[in-house]
PDB file of C-alpha atoms in Angstrom:
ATOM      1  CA  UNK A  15      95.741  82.150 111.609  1.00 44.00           C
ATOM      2  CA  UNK A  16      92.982  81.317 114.320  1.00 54.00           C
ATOM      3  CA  UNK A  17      91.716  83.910 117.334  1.00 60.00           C
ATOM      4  CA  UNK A  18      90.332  87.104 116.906  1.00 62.00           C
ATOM      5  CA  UNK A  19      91.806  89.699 114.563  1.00 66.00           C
ATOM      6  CA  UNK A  20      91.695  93.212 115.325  1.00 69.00           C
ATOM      7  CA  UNK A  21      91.359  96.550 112.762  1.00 69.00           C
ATOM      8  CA  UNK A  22      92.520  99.539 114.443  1.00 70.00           C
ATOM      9  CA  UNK A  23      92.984 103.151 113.999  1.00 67.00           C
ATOM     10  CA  UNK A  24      96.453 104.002 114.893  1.00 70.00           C
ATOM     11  CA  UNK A  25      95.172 107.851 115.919  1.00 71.00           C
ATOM     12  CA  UNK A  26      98.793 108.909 114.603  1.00 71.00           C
ATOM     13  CA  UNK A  27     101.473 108.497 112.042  1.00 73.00           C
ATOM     14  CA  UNK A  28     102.869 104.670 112.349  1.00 70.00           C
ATOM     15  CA  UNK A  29     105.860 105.025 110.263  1.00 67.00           C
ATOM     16  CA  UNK A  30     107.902 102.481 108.768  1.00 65.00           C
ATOM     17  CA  UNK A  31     109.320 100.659 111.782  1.00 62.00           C
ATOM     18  CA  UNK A  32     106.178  99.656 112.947  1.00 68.00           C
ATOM     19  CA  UNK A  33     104.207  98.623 109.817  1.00 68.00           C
ATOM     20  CA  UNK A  34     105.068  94.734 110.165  1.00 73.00           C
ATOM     21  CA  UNK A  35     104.926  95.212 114.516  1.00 79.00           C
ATOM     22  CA  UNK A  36     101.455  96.951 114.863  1.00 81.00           C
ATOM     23  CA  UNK A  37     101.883  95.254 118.512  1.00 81.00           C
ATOM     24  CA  UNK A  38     104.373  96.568 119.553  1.00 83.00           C
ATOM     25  CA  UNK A  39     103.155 100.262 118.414  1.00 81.00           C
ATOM     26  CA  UNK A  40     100.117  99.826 120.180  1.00 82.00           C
ATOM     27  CA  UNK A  41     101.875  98.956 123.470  1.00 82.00           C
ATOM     28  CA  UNK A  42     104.228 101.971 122.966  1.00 81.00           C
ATOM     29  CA  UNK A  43     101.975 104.741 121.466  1.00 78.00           C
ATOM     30  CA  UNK A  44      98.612 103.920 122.378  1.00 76.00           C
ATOM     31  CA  UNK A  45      99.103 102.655 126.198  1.00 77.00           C
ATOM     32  CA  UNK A  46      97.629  98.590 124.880  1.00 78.00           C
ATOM     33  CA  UNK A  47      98.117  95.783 127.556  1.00 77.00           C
ATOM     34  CA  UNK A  48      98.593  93.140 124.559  1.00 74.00           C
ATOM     35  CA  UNK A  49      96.372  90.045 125.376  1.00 75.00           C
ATOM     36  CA  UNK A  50      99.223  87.294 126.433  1.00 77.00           C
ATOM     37  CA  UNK A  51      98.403  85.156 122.834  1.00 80.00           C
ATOM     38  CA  UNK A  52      97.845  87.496 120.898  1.00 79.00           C
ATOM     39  CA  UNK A  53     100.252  87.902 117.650  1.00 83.00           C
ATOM     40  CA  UNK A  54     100.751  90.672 115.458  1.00 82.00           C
ATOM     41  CA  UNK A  55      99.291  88.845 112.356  1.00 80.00           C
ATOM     42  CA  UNK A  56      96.101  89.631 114.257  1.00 81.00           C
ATOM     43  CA  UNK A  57      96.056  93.150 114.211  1.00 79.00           C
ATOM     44  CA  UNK A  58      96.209  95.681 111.585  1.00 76.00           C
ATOM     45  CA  UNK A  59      96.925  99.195 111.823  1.00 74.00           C
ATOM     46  CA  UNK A  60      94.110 100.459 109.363  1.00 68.00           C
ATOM     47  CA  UNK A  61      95.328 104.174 109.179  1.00 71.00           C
ATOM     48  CA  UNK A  62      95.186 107.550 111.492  1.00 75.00           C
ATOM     49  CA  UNK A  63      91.646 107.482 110.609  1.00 82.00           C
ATOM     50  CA  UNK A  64      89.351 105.582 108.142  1.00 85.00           C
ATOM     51  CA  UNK A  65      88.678 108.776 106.546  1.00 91.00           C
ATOM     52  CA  UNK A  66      91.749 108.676 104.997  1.00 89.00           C
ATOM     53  CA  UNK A  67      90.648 106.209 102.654  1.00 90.00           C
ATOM     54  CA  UNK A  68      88.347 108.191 101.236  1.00 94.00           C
ATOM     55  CA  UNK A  69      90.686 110.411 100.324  1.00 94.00           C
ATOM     56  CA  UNK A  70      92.025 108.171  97.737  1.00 92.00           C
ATOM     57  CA  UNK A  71      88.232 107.742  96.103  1.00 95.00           C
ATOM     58  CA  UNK A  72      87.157 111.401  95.378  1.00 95.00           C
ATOM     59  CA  UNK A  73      84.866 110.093  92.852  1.00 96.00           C
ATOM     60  CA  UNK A  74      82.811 108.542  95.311  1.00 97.00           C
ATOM     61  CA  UNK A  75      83.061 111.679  98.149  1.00 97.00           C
ATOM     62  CA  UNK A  76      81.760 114.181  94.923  1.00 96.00           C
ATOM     63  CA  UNK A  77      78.624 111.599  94.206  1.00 96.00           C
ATOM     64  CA  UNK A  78      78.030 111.131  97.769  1.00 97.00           C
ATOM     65  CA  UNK A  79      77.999 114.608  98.775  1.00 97.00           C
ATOM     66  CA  UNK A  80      76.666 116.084  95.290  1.00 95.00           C
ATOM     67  CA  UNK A  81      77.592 119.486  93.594  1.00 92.00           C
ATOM     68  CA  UNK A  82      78.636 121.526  96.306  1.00 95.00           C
ATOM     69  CA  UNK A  83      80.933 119.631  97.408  1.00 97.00           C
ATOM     70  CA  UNK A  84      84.400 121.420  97.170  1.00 97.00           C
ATOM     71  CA  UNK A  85      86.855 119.195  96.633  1.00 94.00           C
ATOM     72  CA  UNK A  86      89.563 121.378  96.219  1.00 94.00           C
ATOM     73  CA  UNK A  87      89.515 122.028 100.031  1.00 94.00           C
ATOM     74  CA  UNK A  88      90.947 118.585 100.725  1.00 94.00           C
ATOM     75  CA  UNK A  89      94.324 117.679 101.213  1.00 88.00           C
ATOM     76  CA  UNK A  90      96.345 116.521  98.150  1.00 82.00           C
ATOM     77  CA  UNK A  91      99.667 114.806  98.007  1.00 75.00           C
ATOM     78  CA  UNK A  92     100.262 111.194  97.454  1.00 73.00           C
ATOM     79  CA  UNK A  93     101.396 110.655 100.808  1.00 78.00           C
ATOM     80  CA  UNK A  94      98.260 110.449 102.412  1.00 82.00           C
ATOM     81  CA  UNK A  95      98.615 108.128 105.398  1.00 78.00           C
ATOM     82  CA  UNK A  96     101.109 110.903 106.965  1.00 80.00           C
ATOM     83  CA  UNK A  97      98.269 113.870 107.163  1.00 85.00           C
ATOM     84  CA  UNK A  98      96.643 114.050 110.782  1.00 85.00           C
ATOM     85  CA  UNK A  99      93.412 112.656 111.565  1.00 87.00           C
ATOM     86  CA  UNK A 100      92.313 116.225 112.651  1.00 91.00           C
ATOM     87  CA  UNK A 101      93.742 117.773 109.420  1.00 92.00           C
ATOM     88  CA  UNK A 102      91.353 114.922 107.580  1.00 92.00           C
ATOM     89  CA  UNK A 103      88.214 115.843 109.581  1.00 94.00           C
ATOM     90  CA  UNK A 104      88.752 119.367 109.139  1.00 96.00           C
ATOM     91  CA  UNK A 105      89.295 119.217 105.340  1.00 95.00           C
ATOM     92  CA  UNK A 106      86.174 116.403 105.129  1.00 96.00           C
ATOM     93  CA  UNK A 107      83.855 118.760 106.700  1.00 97.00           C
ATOM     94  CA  UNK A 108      84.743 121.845 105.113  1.00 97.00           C
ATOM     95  CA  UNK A 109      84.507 120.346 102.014  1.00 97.00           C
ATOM     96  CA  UNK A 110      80.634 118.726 102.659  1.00 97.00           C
ATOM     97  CA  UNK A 111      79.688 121.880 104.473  1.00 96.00           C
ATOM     98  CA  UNK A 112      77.660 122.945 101.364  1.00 96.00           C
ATOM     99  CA  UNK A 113      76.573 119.991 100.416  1.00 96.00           C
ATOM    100  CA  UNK A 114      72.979 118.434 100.294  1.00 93.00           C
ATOM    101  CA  UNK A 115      73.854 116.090 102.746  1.00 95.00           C
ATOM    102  CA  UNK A 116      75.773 118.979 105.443  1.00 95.00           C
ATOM    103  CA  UNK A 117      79.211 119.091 106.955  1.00 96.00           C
ATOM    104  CA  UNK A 118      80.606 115.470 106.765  1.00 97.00           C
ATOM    105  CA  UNK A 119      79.714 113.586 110.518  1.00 95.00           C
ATOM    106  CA  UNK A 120      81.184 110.442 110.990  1.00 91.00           C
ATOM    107  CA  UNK A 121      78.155 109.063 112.808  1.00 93.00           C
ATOM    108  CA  UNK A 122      76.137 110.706 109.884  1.00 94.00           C
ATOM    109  CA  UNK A 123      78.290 109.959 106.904  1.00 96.00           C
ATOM    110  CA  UNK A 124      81.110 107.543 107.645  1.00 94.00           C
ATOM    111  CA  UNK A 125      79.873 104.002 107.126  1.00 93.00           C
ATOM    112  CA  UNK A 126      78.046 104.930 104.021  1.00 96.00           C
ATOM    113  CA  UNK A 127      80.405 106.288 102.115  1.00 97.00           C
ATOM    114  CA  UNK A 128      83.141 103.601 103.309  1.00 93.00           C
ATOM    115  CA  UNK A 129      80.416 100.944 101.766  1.00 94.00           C
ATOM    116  CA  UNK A 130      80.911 102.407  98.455  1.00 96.00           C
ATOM    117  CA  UNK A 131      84.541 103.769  98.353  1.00 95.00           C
ATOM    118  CA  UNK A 132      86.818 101.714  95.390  1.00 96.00           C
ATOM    119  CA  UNK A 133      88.669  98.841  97.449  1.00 91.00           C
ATOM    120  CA  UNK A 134      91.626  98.968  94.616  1.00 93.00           C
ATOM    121  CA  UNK A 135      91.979 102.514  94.331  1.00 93.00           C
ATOM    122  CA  UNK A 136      92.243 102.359  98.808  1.00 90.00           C
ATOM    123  CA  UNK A 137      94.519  99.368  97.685  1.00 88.00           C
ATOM    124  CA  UNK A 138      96.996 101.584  95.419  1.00 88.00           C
ATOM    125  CA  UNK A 139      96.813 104.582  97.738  1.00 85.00           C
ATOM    126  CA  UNK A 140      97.606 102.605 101.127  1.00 80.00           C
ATOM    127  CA  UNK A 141     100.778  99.882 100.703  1.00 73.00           C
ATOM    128  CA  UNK A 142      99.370  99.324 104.317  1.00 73.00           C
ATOM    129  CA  UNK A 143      96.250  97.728 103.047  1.00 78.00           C
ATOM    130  CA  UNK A 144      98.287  95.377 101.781  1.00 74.00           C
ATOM    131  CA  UNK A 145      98.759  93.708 104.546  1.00 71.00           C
ATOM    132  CA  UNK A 146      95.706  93.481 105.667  1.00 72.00           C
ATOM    133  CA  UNK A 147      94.280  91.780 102.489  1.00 72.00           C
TER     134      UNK A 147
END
């Protein structure tokens, strides 16, 4: 594939329909004007929010944030591309809020834990990564 490639938070549940058609989503969710080449083998729906992934590494959210963070105030389920984004950040930062490191902030928090988060345990948790590998 040649052009530019897009990752993208989909800011809402995708759903089965649209997990091979991330174009056509875009143009009917999100409001995209679709640039005229572009193909849907460019873009990838990454998830609501990339704090979902880190949901599927606790491991790494209880090193990064140290003792006090409570991990039993996250969401559980195995499902968990289908929790909202705002459910995520409410549960991430209520969780951290004890913590050494304070209440989880994306601008504070969000790029360094995603640099150490397990790629195969995001891999098992998200079929939709799948794609994108």
């Amino acid at each position: 594939m040649r052009g530019i490639h897009s990752l993208v938070d989909s800011e809402g549940p995708v759903g089965a329909a649209f997990c091979n058609r991330p174009g056509q989503y875009l143009t009917t969710h999100e409001s995209w004007n679709m640039p005229r080449n572009a193909q849907d083998e460019q873009i990838h729906l990454m998830i609501q929010c990339m704090e979902s992934w880190f949901l599927a590494d606790i491991d790494t959210l209880r090193e990064f944030f140290g003792n006090e963070f409570r991990e039993g105030s996250l969401p559980k389920g195995s499902n968990i591309e289908s929790i909202s984004k705002a459910d995520i950040l409410d549960r991430l930062k209520n969780a951290s809020r004890s913590s050494y490191k304070g209440k989880y902030g994306k601008a504070a928090h969000s790029f360094k834990i995603l640099e150490n988060i397990d790629a195969q345990k995001v891999k098992s948790a998200f079929p939709s990564v799948n794609r994108l590998i």
